[in-house]
Coordinates of C-alpha atoms in Angstrom, one line a residue:
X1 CA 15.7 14.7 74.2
X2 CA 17.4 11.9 72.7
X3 CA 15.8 8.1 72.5
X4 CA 17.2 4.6 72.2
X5 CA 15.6 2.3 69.6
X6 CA 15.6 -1.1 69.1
X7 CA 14.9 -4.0 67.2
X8 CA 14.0 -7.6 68.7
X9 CA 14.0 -8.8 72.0
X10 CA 15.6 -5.4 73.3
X11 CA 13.3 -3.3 72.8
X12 CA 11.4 -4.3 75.7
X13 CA 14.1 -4.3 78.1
X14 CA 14.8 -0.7 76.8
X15 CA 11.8 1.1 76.6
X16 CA 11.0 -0.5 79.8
X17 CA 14.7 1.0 81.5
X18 CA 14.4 4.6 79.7
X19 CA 11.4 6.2 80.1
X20 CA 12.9 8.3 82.7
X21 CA 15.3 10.0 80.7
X22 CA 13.3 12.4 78.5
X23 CA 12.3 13.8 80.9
X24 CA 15.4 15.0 82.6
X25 CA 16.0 18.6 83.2
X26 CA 19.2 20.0 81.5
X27 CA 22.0 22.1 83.4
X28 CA 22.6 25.6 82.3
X29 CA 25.4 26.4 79.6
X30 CA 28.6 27.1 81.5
X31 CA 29.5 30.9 81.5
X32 CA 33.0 31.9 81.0
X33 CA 35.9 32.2 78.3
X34 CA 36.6 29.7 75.9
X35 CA 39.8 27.6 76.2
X36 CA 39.1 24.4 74.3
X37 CA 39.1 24.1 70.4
X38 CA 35.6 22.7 70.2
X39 CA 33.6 25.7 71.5
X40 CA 33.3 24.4 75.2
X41 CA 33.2 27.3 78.3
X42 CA 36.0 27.2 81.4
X43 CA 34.9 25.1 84.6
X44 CA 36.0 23.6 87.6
X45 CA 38.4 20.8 86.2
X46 CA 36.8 17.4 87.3
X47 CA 38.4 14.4 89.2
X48 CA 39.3 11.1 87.2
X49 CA 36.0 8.7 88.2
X50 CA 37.0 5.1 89.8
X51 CA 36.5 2.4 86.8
X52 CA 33.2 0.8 86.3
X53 CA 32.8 -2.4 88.0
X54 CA 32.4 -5.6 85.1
X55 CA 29.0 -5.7 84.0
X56 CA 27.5 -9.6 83.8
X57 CA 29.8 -10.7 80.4
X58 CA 26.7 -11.9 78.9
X59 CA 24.7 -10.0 76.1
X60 CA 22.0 -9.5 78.0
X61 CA 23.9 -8.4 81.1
X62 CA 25.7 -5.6 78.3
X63 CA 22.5 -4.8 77.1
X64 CA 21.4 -3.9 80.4
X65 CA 24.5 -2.2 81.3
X66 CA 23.9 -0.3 77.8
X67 CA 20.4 0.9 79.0
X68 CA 21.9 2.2 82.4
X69 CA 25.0 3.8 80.7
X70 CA 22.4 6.1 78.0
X71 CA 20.7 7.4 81.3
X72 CA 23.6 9.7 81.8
X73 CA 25.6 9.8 78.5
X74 CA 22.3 10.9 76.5
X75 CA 22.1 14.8 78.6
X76 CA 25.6 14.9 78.7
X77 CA 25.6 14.7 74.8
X78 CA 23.3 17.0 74.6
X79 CA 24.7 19.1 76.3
X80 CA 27.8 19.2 75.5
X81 CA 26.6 19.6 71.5
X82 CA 24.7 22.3 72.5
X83 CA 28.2 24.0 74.1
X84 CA 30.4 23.1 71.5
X85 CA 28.8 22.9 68.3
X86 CA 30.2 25.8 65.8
X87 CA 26.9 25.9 63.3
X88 CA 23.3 25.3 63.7
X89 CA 23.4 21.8 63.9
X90 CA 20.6 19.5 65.7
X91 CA 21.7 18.1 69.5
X92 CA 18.3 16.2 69.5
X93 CA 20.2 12.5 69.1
X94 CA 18.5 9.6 68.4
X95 CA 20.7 6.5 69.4
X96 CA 19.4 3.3 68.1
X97 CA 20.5 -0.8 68.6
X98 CA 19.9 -3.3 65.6
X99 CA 19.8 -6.4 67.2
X100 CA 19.7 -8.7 64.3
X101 CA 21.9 -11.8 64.5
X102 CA 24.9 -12.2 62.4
X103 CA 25.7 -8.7 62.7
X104 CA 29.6 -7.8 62.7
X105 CA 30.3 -5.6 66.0
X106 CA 30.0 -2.0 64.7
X107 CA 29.0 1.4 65.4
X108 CA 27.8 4.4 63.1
X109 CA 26.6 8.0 62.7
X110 CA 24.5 9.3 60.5
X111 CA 21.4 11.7 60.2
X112 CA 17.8 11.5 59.3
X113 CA 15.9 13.4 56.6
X114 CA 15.2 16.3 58.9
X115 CA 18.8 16.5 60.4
X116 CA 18.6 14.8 63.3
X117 CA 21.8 13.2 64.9
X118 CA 21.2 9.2 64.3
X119 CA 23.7 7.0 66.2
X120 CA 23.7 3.7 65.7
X121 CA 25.2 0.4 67.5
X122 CA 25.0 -3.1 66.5
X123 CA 24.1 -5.8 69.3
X124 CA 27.3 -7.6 69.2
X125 CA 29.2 -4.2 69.5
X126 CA 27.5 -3.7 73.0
X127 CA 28.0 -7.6 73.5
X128 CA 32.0 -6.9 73.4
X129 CA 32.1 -4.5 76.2
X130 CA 33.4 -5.4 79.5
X131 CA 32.3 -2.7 81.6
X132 CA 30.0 0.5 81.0
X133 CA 33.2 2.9 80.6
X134 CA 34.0 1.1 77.3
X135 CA 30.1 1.5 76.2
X136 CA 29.6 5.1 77.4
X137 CA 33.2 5.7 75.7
X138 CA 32.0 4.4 72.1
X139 CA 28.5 6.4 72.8
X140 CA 30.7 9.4 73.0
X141 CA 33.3 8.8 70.1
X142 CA 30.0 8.2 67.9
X143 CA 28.0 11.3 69.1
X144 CA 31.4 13.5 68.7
X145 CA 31.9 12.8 65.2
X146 CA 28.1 14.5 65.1
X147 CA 29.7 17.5 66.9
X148 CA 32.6 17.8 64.8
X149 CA 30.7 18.1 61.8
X150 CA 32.4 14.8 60.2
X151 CA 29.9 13.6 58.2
X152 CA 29.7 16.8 55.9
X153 CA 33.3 17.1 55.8
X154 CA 34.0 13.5 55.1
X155 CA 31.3 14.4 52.0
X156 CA 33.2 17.6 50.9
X157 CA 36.6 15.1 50.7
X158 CA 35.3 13.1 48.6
X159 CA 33.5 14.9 46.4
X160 CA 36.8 17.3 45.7
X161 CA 39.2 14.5 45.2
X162 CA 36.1 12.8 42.5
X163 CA 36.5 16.0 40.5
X164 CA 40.4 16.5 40.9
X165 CA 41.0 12.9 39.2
X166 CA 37.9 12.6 37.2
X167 CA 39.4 16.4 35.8
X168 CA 42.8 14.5 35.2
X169 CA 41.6 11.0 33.6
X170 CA 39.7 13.9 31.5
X171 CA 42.8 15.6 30.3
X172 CA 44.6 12.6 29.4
X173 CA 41.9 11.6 27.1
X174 CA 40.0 8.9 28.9
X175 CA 36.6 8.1 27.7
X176 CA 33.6 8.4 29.8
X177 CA 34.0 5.0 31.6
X178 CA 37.5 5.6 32.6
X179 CA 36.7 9.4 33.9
X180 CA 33.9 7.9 36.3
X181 CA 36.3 5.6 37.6
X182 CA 38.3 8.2 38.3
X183 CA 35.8 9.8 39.9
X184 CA 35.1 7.1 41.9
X185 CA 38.1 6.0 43.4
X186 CA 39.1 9.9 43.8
X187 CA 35.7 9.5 46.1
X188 CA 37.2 6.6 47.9
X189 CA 40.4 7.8 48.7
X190 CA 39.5 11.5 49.5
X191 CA 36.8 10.3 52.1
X192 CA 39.5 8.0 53.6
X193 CA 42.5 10.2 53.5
X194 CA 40.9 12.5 56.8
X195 CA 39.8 9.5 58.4
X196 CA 42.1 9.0 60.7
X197 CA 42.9 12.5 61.7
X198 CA 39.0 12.9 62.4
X199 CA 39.0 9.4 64.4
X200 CA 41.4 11.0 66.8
X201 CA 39.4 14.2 67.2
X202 CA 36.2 12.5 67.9
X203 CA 38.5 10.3 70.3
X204 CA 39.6 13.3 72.1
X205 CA 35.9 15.2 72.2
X206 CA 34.4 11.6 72.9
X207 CA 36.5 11.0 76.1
X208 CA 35.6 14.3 77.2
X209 CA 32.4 13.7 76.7
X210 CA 32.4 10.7 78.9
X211 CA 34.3 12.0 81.5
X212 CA 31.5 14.8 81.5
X213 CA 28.8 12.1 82.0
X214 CA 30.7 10.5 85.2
X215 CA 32.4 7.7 83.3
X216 CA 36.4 6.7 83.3
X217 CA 37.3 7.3 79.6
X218 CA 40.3 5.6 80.1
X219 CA 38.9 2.3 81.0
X220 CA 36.2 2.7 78.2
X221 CA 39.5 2.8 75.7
X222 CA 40.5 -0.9 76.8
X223 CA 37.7 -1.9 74.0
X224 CA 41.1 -0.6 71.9
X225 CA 42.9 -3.7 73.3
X226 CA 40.3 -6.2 72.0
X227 CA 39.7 -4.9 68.4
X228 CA 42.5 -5.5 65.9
X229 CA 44.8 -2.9 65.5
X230 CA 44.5 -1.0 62.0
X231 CA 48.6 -0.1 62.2
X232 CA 49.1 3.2 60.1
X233 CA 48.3 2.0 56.3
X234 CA 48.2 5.1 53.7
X235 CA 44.6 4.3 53.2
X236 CA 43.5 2.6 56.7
X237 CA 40.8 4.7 57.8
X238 CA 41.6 4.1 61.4
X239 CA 44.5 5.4 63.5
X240 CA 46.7 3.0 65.0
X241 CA 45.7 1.6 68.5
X242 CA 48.9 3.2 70.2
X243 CA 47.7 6.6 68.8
X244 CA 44.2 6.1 70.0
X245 CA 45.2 5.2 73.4
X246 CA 47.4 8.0 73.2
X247 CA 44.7 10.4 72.3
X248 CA 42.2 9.6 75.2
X249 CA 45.0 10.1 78.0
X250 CA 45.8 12.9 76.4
X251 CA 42.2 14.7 76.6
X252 CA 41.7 13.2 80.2
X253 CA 45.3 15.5 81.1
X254 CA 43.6 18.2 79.5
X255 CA 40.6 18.2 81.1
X256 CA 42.7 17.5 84.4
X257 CA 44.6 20.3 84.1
X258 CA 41.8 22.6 83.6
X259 CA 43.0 23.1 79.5
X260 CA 39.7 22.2 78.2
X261 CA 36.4 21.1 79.9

């Protein structure tokens, strides 16, 4: 089972909220035919939950709300990795706060030395959520991107756009210095060139995911209408907030309408 880490002053008030959850029992795969493009299994289709209620719009009030929120979304993620994943990937997530002051609101995924799912969230991230929907909806996006296999694909982009323009600055007689350039902005802009389309897919599996869990993924997106909108530059590498907004409702119709679970 998953764990939370901290740094600071939270880490008491989280260890002390989530000793309960590795113990948790997990439900049994679903049974059934596919009919979602992520591996998942047919089920009853459920309800839209009511929105969270405000948490306290302090950042200890969010932190708290943070610790509650990972009670449910860390067996749902687990779950639904173990569902959905299409290779022998590890569900075992580790989701971790850095605390440190100064820190810019952000939010990343990553994995250890042994392949374990690390998913990280600054302080002031969790700070800037209004309600637990919008943290149990960035939770999910994170931990989809895991699913989806992103961060080897993002890897394989890169490294084939490094050798298609460090192959060119080669041909047209460019010295060493100028092919490793090459290299490195063909790195740059093949790692950035899928970002967006793989933004929306891990906005689509995360708000399944949340709905899963019990939360209101269309609530959790109003964190969309606080962040500054990205527009749709050639090289942004995140989708416009119209699209995004877009995506989320459009996986909650799914999921409504018994397309995907």
């Amino acid at each position: 089972m998953g764990k939370v880490r901290t740094r600071g002053w939270l880490a008491g008030l989280v260890a002390a909220a989530m000793t309960v959850s590795a113990c948790a029992p997990m439900p049994a795969p679903q049974t059934g035919p596919a009919s979602d493009p992520y591996g998942a299994r047919s089920a009853p289709a459920p309800a839209l939950p009511a929105p969270s209620a405000p948490h306290a719009a302090t950042p200890d009030g969010a932190a708290r709300s943070f610790v509650q929120v990972m009670r449910r979304m860390e067996p749902a993620i687990r779950q639904d990795c173990l569902n959905r994943r299409t290779r022998p990937i590890s569900c075992d997530f580790v989701f971790v706060v850095d605390d440190r002051p100064g820190l810019e609101p952000n939010a990343f995924q990553t994995v250890d030395r042994n392949g374990r799912p690390v998913v990280g969230f600054t302080l002031s991230l969790i700070a800037q959520t209004r309600n637990p929907d919008e943290i149990a909806f960035v939770v999910g996006h994170e931990s989809a991107h895991h699913i989806l296999n992103h961060l080897d694909r993002k890897s394989g982009a890169a490294t084939a756009a490094a050798v298609v323009l460090g192959s060119i600055a080669s041909a047209y007689g460019g010295d060493p210095s100028a092919i490793e350039r090459a290299q490195e902005i063909g790195a740059s802009v093949g790692a950035r060139y899928y970002s967006k389309e793989w933004e929306l897919e891990a906005d689509y599996l995360g708000a399944i995911i949340t709905l899963n869990a019990g939360f209101d993924p269309i609530s959790g997106s109003g964190l969309f209408q606080r962040i500054p909108d990205p527009g749709n530059h050639v090289l942004g590498t995140h989708p416009a907030r119209a699209q995004r907004l877009a995506q989320v409702r459009r996986a909650v119709a799914d999921v409504q309408a018994g397309r995907v679970r």
